[in-house]
mmCIF file of C-alpha atoms in Angstrom:
data_model
loop_
_atom_site.group_PDB
_atom_site.id
_atom_site.type_symbol
_atom_site.label_atom_id
_atom_site.label_comp_id
_atom_site.label_asym_id
_atom_site.label_seq_id
_atom_site.Cartn_x
_atom_site.Cartn_y
_atom_site.Cartn_z
ATOM 1 C CA MET A 356 -2.674 64.482 3.160
ATOM 2 C CA ILE A 357 -2.715 68.253 2.830
ATOM 3 C CA GLU A 358 -3.060 70.046 -0.498
ATOM 4 C CA LEU A 359 -2.216 73.739 -0.513
ATOM 5 C CA TYR A 360 -3.485 76.262 -3.040
ATOM 6 C CA TYR A 361 -2.656 79.947 -2.763
ATOM 7 C CA PHE A 362 -3.053 83.166 -4.703
ATOM 8 C CA ASP A 363 0.051 85.173 -5.618
ATOM 9 C CA LYS A 364 -0.525 87.043 -8.890
ATOM 10 C CA GLY A 365 -2.415 83.936 -9.961
ATOM 11 C CA LEU A 366 -3.379 80.568 -8.537
ATOM 12 C CA LYS A 367 -0.502 78.352 -7.404
ATOM 13 C CA LYS A 368 -0.161 74.980 -5.765
ATOM 14 C CA GLY A 369 2.358 74.604 -2.957
ATOM 15 C CA SER A 370 3.490 72.474 -0.067
ATOM 16 C CA LEU A 371 3.385 72.973 3.698
ATOM 17 C CA ASN A 372 7.032 74.041 3.854
ATOM 18 C CA LYS A 373 6.004 77.087 1.763
ATOM 19 C CA LEU A 374 3.466 78.333 4.355
ATOM 20 C CA GLU A 375 5.878 80.707 6.098
ATOM 21 C CA SER A 376 6.757 82.494 2.845
ATOM 22 C CA ILE A 377 3.088 82.922 1.842
ATOM 23 C CA LYS A 378 1.656 83.802 5.241
ATOM 24 C CA ASP A 379 0.111 87.047 3.905
ATOM 25 C CA LYS A 380 -1.374 85.393 0.779
ATOM 26 C CA LYS A 381 -4.849 83.893 0.450
ATOM 27 C CA LYS A 382 -4.610 80.127 0.854
ATOM 28 C CA TRP A 383 -6.751 76.997 0.877
ATOM 29 C CA LEU A 384 -5.546 73.895 2.678
ATOM 30 C CA ASP A 385 -7.605 70.842 1.786
ATOM 31 C CA ILE A 386 -6.935 67.970 4.172
ATOM 32 C CA THR A 387 -7.902 64.364 3.601
ATOM 33 C CA ASN A 388 -7.548 62.000 6.570
ATOM 34 C CA ILE A 389 -5.546 64.303 8.853
ATOM 35 C CA THR A 390 -2.701 62.849 10.917
ATOM 36 C CA LYS A 391 -1.900 63.801 14.505
ATOM 37 C CA GLU A 392 1.306 65.492 13.311
ATOM 38 C CA GLU A 393 -0.633 67.583 10.781
ATOM 39 C CA GLU A 394 -3.159 68.541 13.455
ATOM 40 C CA ILE A 395 -0.392 69.789 15.760
ATOM 41 C CA LEU A 396 1.333 71.649 12.915
ATOM 42 C CA LEU A 397 -1.872 73.432 11.847
ATOM 43 C CA GLN A 398 -2.669 74.363 15.446
ATOM 44 C CA LYS A 399 0.738 76.024 15.738
ATOM 45 C CA ILE A 400 0.783 77.740 12.318
ATOM 46 C CA PHE A 401 -2.780 79.104 12.414
ATOM 47 C CA ASN A 402 -2.998 79.629 16.180
ATOM 48 C CA LEU A 403 -6.005 77.312 16.441
ATOM 49 C CA HIS A 404 -7.732 76.776 19.750
ATOM 50 C CA PRO A 405 -6.790 73.316 21.127
ATOM 51 C CA LEU A 406 -10.425 72.176 20.937
ATOM 52 C CA THR A 407 -10.603 73.194 17.265
ATOM 53 C CA SER A 408 -7.529 71.172 16.363
ATOM 54 C CA GLU A 409 -8.832 68.258 18.428
ATOM 55 C CA ASP A 410 -12.118 68.390 16.496
ATOM 56 C CA LEU A 411 -10.161 68.300 13.224
ATOM 57 C CA PHE A 412 -8.501 65.049 14.248
ATOM 58 C CA ASN A 413 -11.554 63.373 15.787
ATOM 59 C CA SER A 414 -14.432 62.309 13.597
ATOM 60 C CA ILE A 415 -18.072 62.246 14.668
ATOM 61 C CA THR A 416 -18.048 65.823 15.906
ATOM 62 C CA ARG A 417 -21.424 67.440 16.442
ATOM 63 C CA ILE A 418 -22.651 69.954 13.874
ATOM 64 C CA LYS A 419 -21.612 73.416 15.012
ATOM 65 C CA ILE A 420 -20.438 76.881 14.141
ATOM 66 C CA GLU A 421 -17.978 78.468 16.557
ATOM 67 C CA GLU A 422 -16.648 81.994 16.291
ATOM 68 C CA PHE A 423 -13.116 82.673 17.498
ATOM 69 C CA SER A 424 -11.234 85.969 17.369
ATOM 70 C CA ASP A 425 -9.174 84.953 14.297
ATOM 71 C CA TYR A 426 -11.409 82.433 12.530
ATOM 72 C CA LEU A 427 -14.779 80.765 12.161
ATOM 73 C CA PHE A 428 -14.960 76.993 12.743
ATOM 74 C CA CYS A 429 -17.814 75.025 11.170
ATOM 75 C CA VAL A 430 -18.668 71.335 11.232
ATOM 76 C CA PHE A 431 -21.263 70.074 8.771
ATOM 77 C CA TYR A 432 -22.281 66.714 7.364
ATOM 78 C CA GLY A 433 -22.905 65.727 3.772
ATOM 79 C CA VAL A 434 -24.469 62.584 2.363
ATOM 80 C CA LYS A 435 -22.496 60.217 0.170
ATOM 81 C CA LYS A 436 -24.412 58.486 -2.597
ATOM 82 C CA SER A 437 -24.124 54.724 -2.230
ATOM 83 C CA LYS A 438 -26.324 51.699 -1.555
ATOM 84 C CA THR A 439 -26.729 52.929 2.009
ATOM 85 C CA ILE A 440 -26.828 56.436 3.410
ATOM 86 C CA GLU A 441 -23.392 57.465 4.597
ATOM 87 C CA LEU A 442 -22.816 60.724 6.440
ATOM 88 C CA ILE A 443 -19.517 62.466 5.693
ATOM 89 C CA GLU A 444 -18.174 65.009 8.174
ATOM 90 C CA LEU A 445 -16.830 68.231 6.658
ATOM 91 C CA ASP A 446 -14.840 70.657 8.810
ATOM 92 C CA PHE A 447 -14.171 74.235 7.705
ATOM 93 C CA ILE A 448 -11.956 76.872 9.278
ATOM 94 C CA LEU A 449 -12.304 80.296 7.674
ATOM 95 C CA GLY A 450 -9.812 83.013 8.581
ATOM 96 C CA ASN A 451 -8.960 86.359 6.991
ATOM 97 C CA ASP A 452 -6.398 84.862 4.617
ATOM 98 C CA PHE A 453 -6.995 81.113 4.862
ATOM 99 C CA LEU A 454 -9.588 78.399 4.426
ATOM 100 C CA ILE A 455 -8.932 74.954 5.846
ATOM 101 C CA THR A 456 -11.184 72.084 4.775
ATOM 102 C CA ASN A 457 -10.912 68.726 6.492
ATOM 103 C CA HIS A 458 -12.557 65.378 5.728
ATOM 104 C CA LYS A 459 -11.826 61.644 6.024
ATOM 105 C CA ILE A 460 -12.331 60.773 2.345
ATOM 106 C CA LYS A 461 -11.924 62.681 -0.917
ATOM 107 C CA ILE A 462 -14.875 64.935 -1.700
ATOM 108 C CA ASP A 463 -15.919 64.807 -5.361
ATOM 109 C CA SER A 464 -16.978 68.462 -5.543
ATOM 110 C CA PHE A 465 -13.619 69.577 -4.078
ATOM 111 C CA GLU A 466 -11.715 67.391 -6.545
ATOM 112 C CA THR A 467 -13.749 68.778 -9.460
ATOM 113 C CA LEU A 468 -12.983 72.334 -8.326
ATOM 114 C CA LYS A 469 -9.244 71.579 -8.095
ATOM 115 C CA LEU A 470 -9.328 70.384 -11.711
ATOM 116 C CA ASP A 471 -10.721 73.748 -12.838
ATOM 117 C CA PRO A 472 -7.945 76.257 -12.014
ATOM 118 C CA LYS A 473 -9.738 79.122 -13.762
ATOM 119 C CA LYS A 474 -12.846 78.701 -11.592
ATOM 120 C CA LEU A 475 -10.736 78.251 -8.465
ATOM 121 C CA GLU A 476 -8.706 81.379 -9.251
ATOM 122 C CA ASN A 477 -11.928 83.342 -9.787
ATOM 123 C CA LEU A 478 -13.156 82.272 -6.346
ATOM 124 C CA PHE A 479 -9.831 83.278 -4.765
ATOM 125 C CA THR A 480 -10.054 86.754 -6.315
ATOM 126 C CA LYS A 481 -13.590 87.215 -4.952
ATOM 127 C CA GLY A 482 -12.523 86.125 -1.479
ATOM 128 C CA LEU A 483 -12.098 82.989 0.570
ATOM 129 C CA ASP A 484 -15.664 83.368 1.823
ATOM 130 C CA PHE A 485 -16.787 82.715 -1.778
ATOM 131 C CA LEU A 486 -14.612 79.587 -1.870
ATOM 132 C CA PHE A 487 -16.117 78.504 1.455
ATOM 133 C CA HIS A 488 -19.614 79.070 0.082
ATOM 134 C CA LYS A 489 -18.844 77.093 -3.108
#
Protein backbone atom coordinates (compact mmCIF):
# COMPACT_ATOMS: atom_id res chain seq x y z
CA MET A 1 0.00 0.00 0.00
CA ILE A 2 1.35 3.40 -0.98
CA GLU A 3 0.24 6.63 0.67
CA LEU A 4 1.17 9.84 -1.12
CA TYR A 5 1.47 13.25 0.51
CA TYR A 6 2.58 16.29 -1.45
CA PHE A 7 2.95 20.03 -1.03
CA ASP A 8 1.11 22.35 -3.44
CA LYS A 9 0.22 25.61 -1.67
CA GLY A 10 -0.44 23.42 1.35
CA LEU A 11 -0.27 19.77 2.30
CA LYS A 12 -2.39 17.41 0.21
CA LYS A 13 -2.97 13.69 0.06
CA GLY A 14 -3.07 12.03 -3.35
CA SER A 15 -2.89 8.76 -5.21
CA LEU A 16 -0.28 7.25 -7.52
CA ASN A 17 -2.19 8.23 -10.65
CA LYS A 18 -1.57 11.87 -9.63
CA LEU A 19 2.25 11.50 -9.67
CA GLU A 20 2.68 12.74 -13.25
CA SER A 21 0.80 15.98 -12.55
CA ILE A 22 2.80 16.71 -9.37
CA LYS A 23 6.23 15.66 -10.60
CA ASP A 24 7.76 19.06 -9.70
CA LYS A 25 6.14 19.19 -6.23
CA LYS A 26 7.65 17.93 -2.98
CA LYS A 27 6.21 14.51 -2.19
CA TRP A 28 6.39 11.73 0.38
CA LEU A 29 5.44 8.19 -0.59
CA ASP A 30 5.03 5.95 2.44
CA ILE A 31 4.90 2.29 1.45
CA THR A 32 3.73 -0.54 3.65
CA ASN A 33 4.38 -4.08 2.39
CA ILE A 34 5.39 -3.20 -1.18
CA THR A 35 4.18 -5.39 -4.04
CA LYS A 36 6.26 -6.39 -7.06
CA GLU A 37 4.06 -4.19 -9.27
CA GLU A 38 4.63 -1.18 -7.00
CA GLU A 39 8.37 -1.84 -7.01
CA ILE A 40 8.46 -1.84 -10.82
CA LEU A 41 6.29 1.29 -11.02
CA LEU A 42 8.50 3.23 -8.58
CA GLN A 43 11.65 2.14 -10.41
CA LYS A 44 10.22 3.56 -13.64
CA ILE A 45 8.76 6.79 -12.20
CA PHE A 46 11.76 7.76 -10.05
CA ASN A 47 14.46 6.26 -12.28
CA LEU A 48 15.70 4.02 -9.46
CA HIS A 49 18.69 1.79 -9.97
CA PRO A 50 17.51 -1.85 -10.37
CA LEU A 51 19.37 -2.88 -7.20
CA THR A 52 17.62 -0.12 -5.23
CA SER A 53 14.18 -1.26 -6.33
CA GLU A 54 15.15 -4.88 -5.65
CA ASP A 55 16.20 -3.90 -2.12
CA LEU A 56 12.82 -2.22 -1.61
CA PHE A 57 11.03 -5.46 -2.41
CA ASN A 58 13.35 -7.81 -0.52
CA SER A 59 13.48 -7.72 3.25
CA ILE A 60 16.56 -8.47 5.33
CA THR A 61 18.77 -6.04 3.44
CA ARG A 62 22.02 -5.07 5.11
CA ILE A 63 22.26 -1.65 6.74
CA LYS A 64 23.68 0.77 4.19
CA ILE A 65 23.76 4.24 2.73
CA GLU A 66 24.26 4.45 -1.03
CA GLU A 67 24.63 7.67 -2.98
CA PHE A 68 23.29 7.77 -6.53
CA SER A 69 23.29 10.74 -8.90
CA ASP A 70 19.59 11.53 -8.29
CA TYR A 71 18.96 10.19 -4.78
CA LEU A 72 20.31 8.82 -1.53
CA PHE A 73 19.27 5.28 -0.54
CA CYS A 74 19.40 4.28 3.13
CA VAL A 75 18.51 1.06 4.91
CA PHE A 76 18.21 1.13 8.68
CA TYR A 77 16.65 -1.06 11.34
CA GLY A 78 14.44 -0.08 14.24
CA VAL A 79 13.33 -2.12 17.23
CA LYS A 80 9.69 -2.93 17.82
CA LYS A 81 8.55 -3.07 21.43
CA SER A 82 7.06 -6.47 22.20
CA LYS A 83 7.72 -9.50 24.39
CA THR A 84 10.71 -10.30 22.20
CA ILE A 85 13.07 -8.02 20.33
CA GLU A 86 11.92 -7.61 16.75
CA LEU A 87 14.01 -5.74 14.19
CA ILE A 88 12.04 -3.73 11.63
CA GLU A 89 13.71 -2.77 8.36
CA LEU A 90 13.18 0.83 7.23
CA ASP A 91 14.17 1.88 3.71
CA PHE A 92 14.49 5.54 2.73
CA ILE A 93 15.05 7.08 -0.68
CA LEU A 94 15.68 10.82 -0.57
CA GLY A 95 15.67 12.79 -3.82
CA ASN A 96 15.47 16.51 -4.58
CA ASP A 97 11.67 16.55 -4.60
CA PHE A 98 10.70 13.19 -3.11
CA LEU A 99 11.07 10.98 -0.06
CA ILE A 100 10.11 7.33 -0.29
CA THR A 101 9.79 5.33 2.93
CA ASN A 102 9.31 1.58 2.79
CA HIS A 103 8.58 -0.96 5.53
CA LYS A 104 6.76 -4.28 6.00
CA ILE A 105 4.46 -3.16 8.82
CA LYS A 106 2.93 0.17 9.84
CA ILE A 107 5.33 2.38 11.77
CA ASP A 108 3.71 4.11 14.75
CA SER A 109 5.79 7.30 14.47
CA PHE A 110 4.90 7.64 10.76
CA GLU A 111 1.20 7.11 11.51
CA THR A 112 1.32 9.72 14.29
CA LEU A 113 2.95 12.21 11.92
CA LYS A 114 0.28 11.60 9.25
CA LEU A 115 -2.39 12.43 11.83
CA ASP A 116 -0.80 15.83 12.46
CA PRO A 117 -1.12 17.67 9.11
CA LYS A 118 0.15 20.95 10.56
CA LYS A 119 3.41 19.35 11.72
CA LEU A 120 3.76 17.44 8.45
CA GLU A 121 3.18 20.61 6.41
CA ASN A 122 5.80 22.43 8.49
CA LEU A 123 8.33 19.69 7.71
CA PHE A 124 7.49 19.88 3.99
CA THR A 125 8.09 23.65 3.96
CA LYS A 126 11.49 23.19 5.63
CA GLY A 127 12.50 20.52 3.14
CA LEU A 128 12.21 16.79 2.61
CA ASP A 129 15.53 16.33 4.40
CA PHE A 130 13.78 17.57 7.56
CA LEU A 131 11.00 15.03 7.00
CA PHE A 132 13.64 12.33 6.50
CA HIS A 133 15.35 13.38 9.72
CA LYS A 134 12.05 13.36 11.67
